[in-house]
Amino acid sequence: MLPILPSPTPTLSPAPSSSSNSLNILRLTPPSSSSDQISDPRSSGAPPMAVKVYVVYYSMYGHVAKLADEIKKGASSVEGVEVKVWQVPEILSEEVLGKMGAPPKTDVPTITPQELAEADGVLFGFPTRFGMMASQMKAFFDATGGLWREQSLAGKPAGVFYSTGTQGGGQETTPLTAVTQLTHHGMVFVPVGYTFGAKLFDMDKVQGGSPYGAGTFAGDGSRWPTEMELEHAFHQGKYFAGITKKLKGSSA
């Protein structure tokens, strides 16, 4: 630990390295004058750093991936927001996936838990298994213990979207039980609410989604997200990106 020195408080800077010693040695240097201070980029006219929104999903048959594509489009429509789509690692073998009739994985990059810390906000997507998130997504959350220990995700906004097989298959229980994962990380859950408007109240046709987030029904696998469900996903992406941008701006 460095000793307490009298005012003016010294700053630390690396001393030049020499060929005889490859280690960087810290030396004490006097504080810079006011004319040498680094100016705030917000006052110097420098462009602000982009807000990073990650869309992280698991999709076995492609329904959640389809929602993720629309969510990316919606989030990307917000100025100053940079969106990156990831998928979580698969935990089933190719043999098992083949017996389940799952198509080959897409070329969307696979995320590691540590990479979550780079995002300013994260939207998680997953299919339902008995009213809760699929085990692939749960396994990914189980691997984020290091981030929890370091509180790397605390304060970051997070949202969810999902797919179920039937109307009573978990359109609300799945996102509701997923909130426990976000809570333990100290993330800020951002539901889409009823900001999508009157279409959420349409009773003339079957439609997924809820105030928790965008959703779709897969049925036996042959039903794909409807136009309305994709619109809901686009809206959620745009809405979430706007909230994330506001939160990052207020903390800058």
PDB file of C-alpha atoms in Angstrom:
ATOM      1  CA  MET A   1       0.000   0.000   0.000  1.00  0.00           C
ATOM      2  CA  LEU A   2       1.339   3.471  -0.905  1.00  0.00           C
ATOM      3  CA  PRO A   3       2.020   5.842   2.027  1.00  0.00           C
ATOM      4  CA  ILE A   4      -0.143   8.904   2.498  1.00  0.00           C
ATOM      5  CA  LEU A   5       1.733  11.865   1.028  1.00  0.00           C
ATOM      6  CA  PRO A   6       1.251  15.560   1.720  1.00  0.00           C
ATOM      7  CA  SER A   7      -0.707  17.758  -0.688  1.00  0.00           C
ATOM      8  CA  PRO A   8      -0.543  18.116  -3.648  1.00  0.00           C
ATOM      9  CA  THR A   9      -1.657  14.537  -4.086  1.00  0.00           C
ATOM     10  CA  PRO A  10       0.678  12.721  -6.475  1.00  0.00           C
ATOM     11  CA  THR A  11      -0.543  10.731  -9.440  1.00  0.00           C
ATOM     12  CA  LEU A  12       0.813   7.421 -10.654  1.00  0.00           C
ATOM     13  CA  SER A  13       2.347   6.930 -14.062  1.00  0.00           C
ATOM     14  CA  PRO A  14       4.383   4.051 -15.500  1.00  0.00           C
ATOM     15  CA  ALA A  15       8.131   4.562 -15.736  1.00  0.00           C
ATOM     16  CA  PRO A  16       9.828   3.759 -19.059  1.00  0.00           C
ATOM     17  CA  SER A  17      10.672   0.088 -19.364  1.00  0.00           C
ATOM     18  CA  SER A  18      14.269  -0.997 -19.777  1.00  0.00           C
ATOM     19  CA  SER A  19      15.770  -4.001 -21.465  1.00  0.00           C
ATOM     20  CA  SER A  20      16.964  -5.329 -18.099  1.00  0.00           C
ATOM     21  CA  ASN A  21      13.554  -5.267 -16.514  1.00  0.00           C
ATOM     22  CA  SER A  22      10.331  -6.040 -18.373  1.00  0.00           C
ATOM     23  CA  LEU A  23       8.116  -5.021 -15.428  1.00  0.00           C
ATOM     24  CA  ASN A  24       6.397  -1.637 -15.446  1.00  0.00           C
ATOM     25  CA  ILE A  25       7.492   0.237 -12.305  1.00  0.00           C
ATOM     26  CA  LEU A  26       5.211   2.946 -10.948  1.00  0.00           C
ATOM     27  CA  ARG A  27       6.822   6.248 -10.043  1.00  0.00           C
ATOM     28  CA  LEU A  28       5.432   9.337  -8.360  1.00  0.00           C
ATOM     29  CA  THR A  29       4.890  12.433 -10.492  1.00  0.00           C
ATOM     30  CA  PRO A  30       3.368  15.771  -9.507  1.00  0.00           C
ATOM     31  CA  PRO A  31      -0.188  16.521 -10.583  1.00  0.00           C
ATOM     32  CA  SER A  32      -0.648  18.116 -13.990  1.00  0.00           C
ATOM     33  CA  SER A  33      -1.537  21.752 -14.228  1.00  0.00           C
ATOM     34  CA  SER A  34      -5.103  22.737 -15.049  1.00  0.00           C
ATOM     35  CA  SER A  35      -4.112  23.357 -18.652  1.00  0.00           C
ATOM     36  CA  ASP A  36      -2.926  19.738 -18.978  1.00  0.00           C
ATOM     37  CA  GLN A  37      -6.065  18.125 -17.607  1.00  0.00           C
ATOM     38  CA  ILE A  38      -8.066  15.855 -19.931  1.00  0.00           C
ATOM     39  CA  SER A  39     -11.305  17.523 -20.872  1.00  0.00           C
ATOM     40  CA  ASP A  40     -14.705  15.871 -20.579  1.00  0.00           C
ATOM     41  CA  PRO A  41     -15.562  14.429 -24.031  1.00  0.00           C
ATOM     42  CA  ARG A  42     -19.148  15.603 -23.545  1.00  0.00           C
ATOM     43  CA  SER A  43     -17.965  19.215 -23.402  1.00  0.00           C
ATOM     44  CA  SER A  44     -15.312  18.903 -26.094  1.00  0.00           C
ATOM     45  CA  GLY A  45     -17.700  17.905 -28.842  1.00  0.00           C
ATOM     46  CA  ALA A  46     -16.380  14.326 -29.048  1.00  0.00           C
ATOM     47  CA  PRO A  47     -19.029  11.809 -30.161  1.00  0.00           C
ATOM     48  CA  PRO A  48     -20.509   9.828 -27.249  1.00  0.00           C
ATOM     49  CA  MET A  49     -19.758   6.130 -26.961  1.00  0.00           C
ATOM     50  CA  ALA A  50     -22.435   3.859 -28.411  1.00  0.00           C
ATOM     51  CA  VAL A  51     -24.886   2.188 -26.049  1.00  0.00           C
ATOM     52  CA  LYS A  52     -24.321  -1.570 -26.240  1.00  0.00           C
ATOM     53  CA  VAL A  53     -27.417  -3.781 -26.197  1.00  0.00           C
ATOM     54  CA  TYR A  54     -26.903  -7.546 -26.287  1.00  0.00           C
ATOM     55  CA  VAL A  55     -29.653  -9.921 -27.427  1.00  0.00           C
ATOM     56  CA  VAL A  56     -28.794 -13.293 -25.905  1.00  0.00           C
ATOM     57  CA  TYR A  57     -30.993 -16.292 -26.683  1.00  0.00           C
ATOM     58  CA  TYR A  58     -31.393 -20.027 -26.897  1.00  0.00           C
ATOM     59  CA  SER A  59     -33.502 -21.474 -29.708  1.00  0.00           C
ATOM     60  CA  MET A  60     -33.856 -25.147 -30.515  1.00  0.00           C
ATOM     61  CA  TYR A  61     -36.208 -24.942 -33.498  1.00  0.00           C
ATOM     62  CA  GLY A  62     -35.808 -21.315 -34.568  1.00  0.00           C
ATOM     63  CA  HIS A  63     -38.874 -19.600 -33.106  1.00  0.00           C
ATOM     64  CA  VAL A  64     -36.984 -17.618 -30.471  1.00  0.00           C
ATOM     65  CA  ALA A  65     -34.270 -16.839 -33.024  1.00  0.00           C
ATOM     66  CA  LYS A  66     -36.928 -15.289 -35.262  1.00  0.00           C
ATOM     67  CA  LEU A  67     -38.075 -13.032 -32.417  1.00  0.00           C
ATOM     68  CA  ALA A  68     -34.442 -12.144 -31.699  1.00  0.00           C
ATOM     69  CA  ASP A  69     -33.991 -10.920 -35.275  1.00  0.00           C
ATOM     70  CA  GLU A  70     -36.913  -8.521 -34.921  1.00  0.00           C
ATOM     71  CA  ILE A  71     -35.789  -7.362 -31.490  1.00  0.00           C
ATOM     72  CA  LYS A  72     -32.391  -6.543 -32.976  1.00  0.00           C
ATOM     73  CA  LYS A  73     -34.046  -4.483 -35.717  1.00  0.00           C
ATOM     74  CA  GLY A  74     -36.093  -2.567 -33.167  1.00  0.00           C
ATOM     75  CA  ALA A  75     -33.144  -1.854 -30.877  1.00  0.00           C
ATOM     76  CA  SER A  76     -30.960  -0.844 -33.830  1.00  0.00           C
ATOM     77  CA  SER A  77     -33.536   1.750 -34.880  1.00  0.00           C
ATOM     78  CA  VAL A  78     -32.618   3.833 -31.820  1.00  0.00           C
ATOM     79  CA  GLU A  79     -29.876   6.335 -32.600  1.00  0.00           C
ATOM     80  CA  GLY A  80     -26.614   5.742 -30.762  1.00  0.00           C
ATOM     81  CA  VAL A  81     -27.386   2.110 -29.942  1.00  0.00           C
ATOM     82  CA  GLU A  82     -25.167  -0.757 -31.058  1.00  0.00           C
ATOM     83  CA  VAL A  83     -26.811  -4.201 -30.994  1.00  0.00           C
ATOM     84  CA  LYS A  84     -25.133  -7.577 -30.963  1.00  0.00           C
ATOM     85  CA  VAL A  85     -26.953 -10.920 -31.103  1.00  0.00           C
ATOM     86  CA  TRP A  86     -25.582 -13.997 -29.345  1.00  0.00           C
ATOM     87  CA  GLN A  87     -26.701 -17.539 -28.632  1.00  0.00           C
ATOM     88  CA  VAL A  88     -25.872 -19.480 -25.482  1.00  0.00           C
ATOM     89  CA  PRO A  89     -23.960 -22.782 -25.600  1.00  0.00           C
ATOM     90  CA  GLU A  90     -25.840 -25.973 -26.386  1.00  0.00           C
ATOM     91  CA  ILE A  91     -25.690 -28.637 -23.678  1.00  0.00           C
ATOM     92  CA  LEU A  92     -27.288 -31.484 -25.648  1.00  0.00           C
ATOM     93  CA  SER A  93     -25.304 -33.763 -27.924  1.00  0.00           C
ATOM     94  CA  GLU A  94     -25.727 -33.766 -31.687  1.00  0.00           C
ATOM     95  CA  GLU A  95     -27.172 -37.257 -31.416  1.00  0.00           C
ATOM     96  CA  VAL A  96     -29.890 -36.155 -29.016  1.00  0.00           C
ATOM     97  CA  LEU A  97     -30.655 -33.027 -31.032  1.00  0.00           C
ATOM     98  CA  GLY A  98     -30.979 -35.165 -34.150  1.00  0.00           C
ATOM     99  CA  LYS A  99     -33.496 -37.466 -32.472  1.00  0.00           C
ATOM    100  CA  MET A 100     -35.467 -34.385 -31.417  1.00  0.00           C
ATOM    101  CA  GLY A 101     -35.562 -33.142 -35.000  1.00  0.00           C
ATOM    102  CA  ALA A 102     -33.674 -29.936 -34.218  1.00  0.00           C
ATOM    103  CA  PRO A 103     -32.182 -28.143 -37.238  1.00  0.00           C
ATOM    104  CA  PRO A 104     -28.470 -27.213 -37.349  1.00  0.00           C
ATOM    105  CA  LYS A 105     -27.390 -24.183 -35.324  1.00  0.00           C
ATOM    106  CA  THR A 106     -27.071 -20.837 -37.064  1.00  0.00           C
ATOM    107  CA  ASP A 107     -23.802 -18.939 -37.399  1.00  0.00           C
ATOM    108  CA  VAL A 108     -24.773 -16.516 -34.614  1.00  0.00           C
ATOM    109  CA  PRO A 109     -21.747 -16.360 -32.269  1.00  0.00           C
ATOM    110  CA  THR A 110     -21.866 -18.193 -28.950  1.00  0.00           C
ATOM    111  CA  ILE A 111     -21.455 -16.001 -25.900  1.00  0.00           C
ATOM    112  CA  THR A 112     -19.399 -16.695 -22.796  1.00  0.00           C
ATOM    113  CA  PRO A 113     -20.651 -15.539 -19.386  1.00  0.00           C
ATOM    114  CA  GLN A 114     -17.865 -12.979 -18.988  1.00  0.00           C
ATOM    115  CA  GLU A 115     -18.874 -11.222 -22.202  1.00  0.00           C
ATOM    116  CA  LEU A 116     -22.179 -10.202 -20.611  1.00  0.00           C
ATOM    117  CA  ALA A 117     -20.306  -7.602 -18.568  1.00  0.00           C
ATOM    118  CA  GLU A 118     -19.469  -5.667 -21.757  1.00  0.00           C
ATOM    119  CA  ALA A 119     -23.138  -4.844 -22.435  1.00  0.00           C
ATOM    120  CA  ASP A 120     -25.024  -1.812 -21.167  1.00  0.00           C
ATOM    121  CA  GLY A 121     -28.278  -3.790 -21.332  1.00  0.00           C
ATOM    122  CA  VAL A 122     -29.276  -7.372 -22.152  1.00  0.00           C
ATOM    123  CA  LEU A 123     -32.426  -8.956 -23.583  1.00  0.00           C
ATOM    124  CA  PHE A 124     -32.636 -12.705 -22.912  1.00  0.00           C
ATOM    125  CA  GLY A 125     -34.750 -15.007 -25.090  1.00  0.00           C
ATOM    126  CA  PHE A 126     -35.620 -18.664 -24.512  1.00  0.00           C
ATOM    127  CA  PRO A 127     -38.278 -21.331 -25.091  1.00  0.00           C
ATOM    128  CA  THR A 128     -40.356 -22.709 -22.246  1.00  0.00           C
ATOM    129  CA  ARG A 129     -39.890 -26.045 -20.546  1.00  0.00           C
ATOM    130  CA  PHE A 130     -42.749 -26.787 -18.133  1.00  0.00           C
ATOM    131  CA  GLY A 131     -43.440 -23.115 -17.462  1.00  0.00           C
ATOM    132  CA  MET A 132     -39.806 -22.073 -16.967  1.00  0.00           C
ATOM    133  CA  MET A 133     -36.808 -21.214 -19.141  1.00  0.00           C
ATOM    134  CA  ALA A 134     -35.160 -24.052 -21.060  1.00  0.00           C
ATOM    135  CA  SER A 135     -32.276 -25.803 -19.299  1.00  0.00           C
ATOM    136  CA  GLN A 136     -29.779 -24.476 -21.840  1.00  0.00           C
ATOM    137  CA  MET A 137     -30.450 -20.904 -20.720  1.00  0.00           C
ATOM    138  CA  LYS A 138     -30.550 -21.923 -17.058  1.00  0.00           C
ATOM    139  CA  ALA A 139     -27.169 -23.635 -17.465  1.00  0.00           C
ATOM    140  CA  PHE A 140     -25.794 -20.410 -18.900  1.00  0.00           C
ATOM    141  CA  PHE A 141     -27.075 -18.416 -15.921  1.00  0.00           C
ATOM    142  CA  ASP A 142     -25.619 -21.050 -13.598  1.00  0.00           C
ATOM    143  CA  ALA A 143     -22.217 -20.313 -15.141  1.00  0.00           C
ATOM    144  CA  THR A 144     -22.361 -16.594 -14.253  1.00  0.00           C
ATOM    145  CA  GLY A 145     -21.232 -17.080 -10.660  1.00  0.00           C
ATOM    146  CA  GLY A 146     -18.060 -15.094 -11.279  1.00  0.00           C
ATOM    147  CA  LEU A 147     -20.064 -12.132 -12.543  1.00  0.00           C
ATOM    148  CA  TRP A 148     -22.311 -12.376  -9.484  1.00  0.00           C
ATOM    149  CA  ARG A 149     -19.305 -12.428  -7.150  1.00  0.00           C
ATOM    150  CA  GLU A 150     -17.893  -9.306  -8.816  1.00  0.00           C
ATOM    151  CA  GLN A 151     -21.339  -7.659  -9.160  1.00  0.00           C
ATOM    152  CA  SER A 152     -20.489  -7.055 -12.814  1.00  0.00           C
ATOM    153  CA  LEU A 153     -24.139  -7.035 -13.935  1.00  0.00           C
ATOM    154  CA  ALA A 154     -25.581  -5.040 -11.041  1.00  0.00           C
ATOM    155  CA  GLY A 155     -27.576  -2.037 -12.228  1.00  0.00           C
ATOM    156  CA  LYS A 156     -27.715  -3.127 -15.873  1.00  0.00           C
ATOM    157  CA  PRO A 157     -31.204  -3.184 -17.464  1.00  0.00           C
ATOM    158  CA  ALA A 158     -32.493  -6.569 -18.631  1.00  0.00           C
ATOM    159  CA  GLY A 159     -35.571  -7.868 -20.415  1.00  0.00           C
ATOM    160  CA  VAL A 160     -36.932 -11.208 -21.626  1.00  0.00           C
ATOM    161  CA  PHE A 161     -38.784 -12.717 -24.591  1.00  0.00           C
ATOM    162  CA  TYR A 162     -39.916 -16.301 -25.104  1.00  0.00           C
ATOM    163  CA  SER A 163     -41.726 -19.047 -26.960  1.00  0.00           C
ATOM    164  CA  THR A 164     -44.225 -21.599 -25.643  1.00  0.00           C
ATOM    165  CA  GLY A 165     -45.922 -24.585 -27.167  1.00  0.00           C
ATOM    166  CA  THR A 166     -49.470 -23.731 -26.122  1.00  0.00           C
ATOM    167  CA  GLN A 167     -51.519 -20.809 -24.827  1.00  0.00           C
ATOM    168  CA  GLY A 168     -51.351 -22.139 -21.271  1.00  0.00           C
ATOM    169  CA  GLY A 169     -47.725 -23.199 -21.596  1.00  0.00           C
ATOM    170  CA  GLY A 170     -46.043 -20.354 -19.751  1.00  0.00           C
ATOM    171  CA  GLN A 171     -46.389 -17.012 -21.545  1.00  0.00           C
ATOM    172  CA  GLU A 172     -46.349 -15.361 -18.105  1.00  0.00           C
ATOM    173  CA  THR A 173     -44.837 -17.964 -15.758  1.00  0.00           C
ATOM    174  CA  THR A 174     -41.720 -18.305 -17.911  1.00  0.00           C
ATOM    175  CA  PRO A 175     -40.689 -14.628 -17.764  1.00  0.00           C
ATOM    176  CA  LEU A 176     -41.890 -14.351 -14.162  1.00  0.00           C
ATOM    177  CA  THR A 177     -39.640 -17.181 -12.984  1.00  0.00           C
ATOM    178  CA  ALA A 178     -36.765 -15.818 -15.083  1.00  0.00           C
ATOM    179  CA  VAL A 179     -36.823 -12.607 -13.034  1.00  0.00           C
ATOM    180  CA  THR A 180     -35.181 -14.501 -10.150  1.00  0.00           C
ATOM    181  CA  GLN A 181     -31.994 -14.834 -12.216  1.00  0.00           C
ATOM    182  CA  LEU A 182     -31.928 -11.106 -12.901  1.00  0.00           C
ATOM    183  CA  THR A 183     -32.708 -10.260  -9.276  1.00  0.00           C
ATOM    184  CA  HIS A 184     -29.772 -12.163  -7.854  1.00  0.00           C
ATOM    185  CA  HIS A 185     -27.462 -10.279 -10.224  1.00  0.00           C
ATOM    186  CA  GLY A 186     -29.001  -6.954  -9.211  1.00  0.00           C
ATOM    187  CA  MET A 187     -30.117  -6.261 -12.762  1.00  0.00           C
ATOM    188  CA  VAL A 188     -32.978  -3.859 -13.466  1.00  0.00           C
ATOM    189  CA  PHE A 189     -35.901  -5.736 -15.020  1.00  0.00           C
ATOM    190  CA  VAL A 190     -37.492  -3.731 -17.842  1.00  0.00           C
ATOM    191  CA  PRO A 191     -40.882  -5.186 -18.821  1.00  0.00           C
ATOM    192  CA  VAL A 192     -42.459  -3.937 -22.018  1.00  0.00           C
ATOM    193  CA  GLY A 193     -45.753  -3.395 -20.202  1.00  0.00           C
ATOM    194  CA  TYR A 194     -48.647  -2.314 -22.409  1.00  0.00           C
ATOM    195  CA  THR A 195     -46.560   0.202 -24.344  1.00  0.00           C
ATOM    196  CA  PHE A 196     -47.239  -1.812 -27.505  1.00  0.00           C
ATOM    197  CA  GLY A 197     -50.789  -0.494 -27.412  1.00  0.00           C
ATOM    198  CA  ALA A 198     -54.179  -1.799 -28.466  1.00  0.00           C
ATOM    199  CA  LYS A 199     -52.912  -4.863 -30.340  1.00  0.00           C
ATOM    200  CA  LEU A 200     -52.210  -6.584 -27.038  1.00  0.00           C
ATOM    201  CA  PHE A 201     -55.955  -6.466 -26.348  1.00  0.00           C
ATOM    202  CA  ASP A 202     -56.983  -8.124 -29.621  1.00  0.00           C
ATOM    203  CA  MET A 203     -59.143 -11.179 -28.862  1.00  0.00           C
ATOM    204  CA  ASP A 204     -59.920 -12.160 -32.458  1.00  0.00           C
ATOM    205  CA  LYS A 205     -56.862 -14.362 -32.961  1.00  0.00           C
ATOM    206  CA  VAL A 206     -54.274 -16.329 -31.059  1.00  0.00           C
ATOM    207  CA  GLN A 207     -51.220 -14.268 -30.210  1.00  0.00           C
ATOM    208  CA  GLY A 208     -48.244 -14.633 -27.920  1.00  0.00           C
ATOM    209  CA  GLY A 209     -46.562 -12.039 -25.773  1.00  0.00           C
ATOM    210  CA  SER A 210     -47.532 -10.331 -22.537  1.00  0.00           C
ATOM    211  CA  PRO A 211     -46.612  -7.254 -20.475  1.00  0.00           C
ATOM    212  CA  TYR A 212     -43.434  -9.123 -19.520  1.00  0.00           C
ATOM    213  CA  GLY A 213     -42.118  -9.246 -23.084  1.00  0.00           C
ATOM    214  CA  ALA A 214     -42.623 -10.417 -26.647  1.00  0.00           C
ATOM    215  CA  GLY A 215     -43.625 -14.032 -27.181  1.00  0.00           C
ATOM    216  CA  THR A 216     -44.867 -16.553 -29.680  1.00  0.00           C
ATOM    217  CA  PHE A 217     -46.597 -19.923 -29.789  1.00  0.00           C
ATOM    218  CA  ALA A 218     -44.766 -22.765 -31.511  1.00  0.00           C
ATOM    219  CA  GLY A 219     -47.493 -25.402 -31.309  1.00  0.00           C
ATOM    220  CA  ASP A 220     -46.088 -28.631 -32.694  1.00  0.00           C
ATOM    221  CA  GLY A 221     -43.260 -26.615 -34.212  1.00  0.00           C
ATOM    222  CA  SER A 222     -45.031 -25.763 -37.445  1.00  0.00           C
ATOM    223  CA  ARG A 223     -46.466 -22.443 -36.231  1.00  0.00           C
ATOM    224  CA  TRP A 224     -44.145 -19.469 -36.696  1.00  0.00           C
ATOM    225  CA  PRO A 225     -44.333 -15.967 -35.181  1.00  0.00           C
ATOM    226  CA  THR A 226     -47.185 -13.978 -36.667  1.00  0.00           C
ATOM    227  CA  GLU A 227     -46.895 -10.473 -38.041  1.00  0.00           C
ATOM    228  CA  MET A 228     -48.296  -9.059 -34.822  1.00  0.00           C
ATOM    229  CA  GLU A 229     -45.890 -11.058 -32.673  1.00  0.00           C
ATOM    230  CA  LEU A 230     -42.958  -9.832 -34.745  1.00  0.00           C
ATOM    231  CA  GLU A 231     -44.216  -6.260 -34.420  1.00  0.00           C
ATOM    232  CA  HIS A 232     -44.333  -6.748 -30.670  1.00  0.00           C
ATOM    233  CA  ALA A 233     -40.737  -8.014 -30.716  1.00  0.00           C
ATOM    234  CA  PHE A 234     -39.611  -5.018 -32.791  1.00  0.00           C
ATOM    235  CA  HIS A 235     -41.348  -2.695 -30.361  1.00  0.00           C
ATOM    236  CA  GLN A 236     -39.747  -4.366 -27.351  1.00  0.00           C
ATOM    237  CA  GLY A 237     -36.285  -4.004 -28.868  1.00  0.00           C
ATOM    238  CA  LYS A 238     -36.861  -0.326 -29.597  1.00  0.00           C
ATOM    239  CA  TYR A 239     -38.431   0.360 -26.199  1.00  0.00           C
ATOM    240  CA  PHE A 240     -35.681  -1.481 -24.300  1.00  0.00           C
ATOM    241  CA  ALA A 241     -32.901   0.258 -26.231  1.00  0.00           C
ATOM    242  CA  GLY A 242     -34.450   3.623 -25.418  1.00  0.00           C
ATOM    243  CA  ILE A 243     -34.585   2.814 -21.703  1.00  0.00           C
ATOM    244  CA  THR A 244     -30.995   1.529 -21.739  1.00  0.00           C
ATOM    245  CA  LYS A 245     -29.825   4.676 -23.490  1.00  0.00           C
ATOM    246  CA  LYS A 246     -31.551   6.880 -20.907  1.00  0.00           C
ATOM    247  CA  LEU A 247     -30.067   4.940 -18.003  1.00  0.00           C
ATOM    248  CA  LYS A 248     -26.554   5.103 -19.404  1.00  0.00           C
ATOM    249  CA  GLY A 249     -26.933   8.809 -20.148  1.00  0.00           C
ATOM    250  CA  SER A 250     -28.090   9.579 -16.613  1.00  0.00           C
ATOM    251  CA  SER A 251     -25.109   7.761 -15.109  1.00  0.00           C
ATOM    252  CA  ALA A 252     -22.489   9.345 -17.395  1.00  0.00           C
TER     253      ALA A 252
END
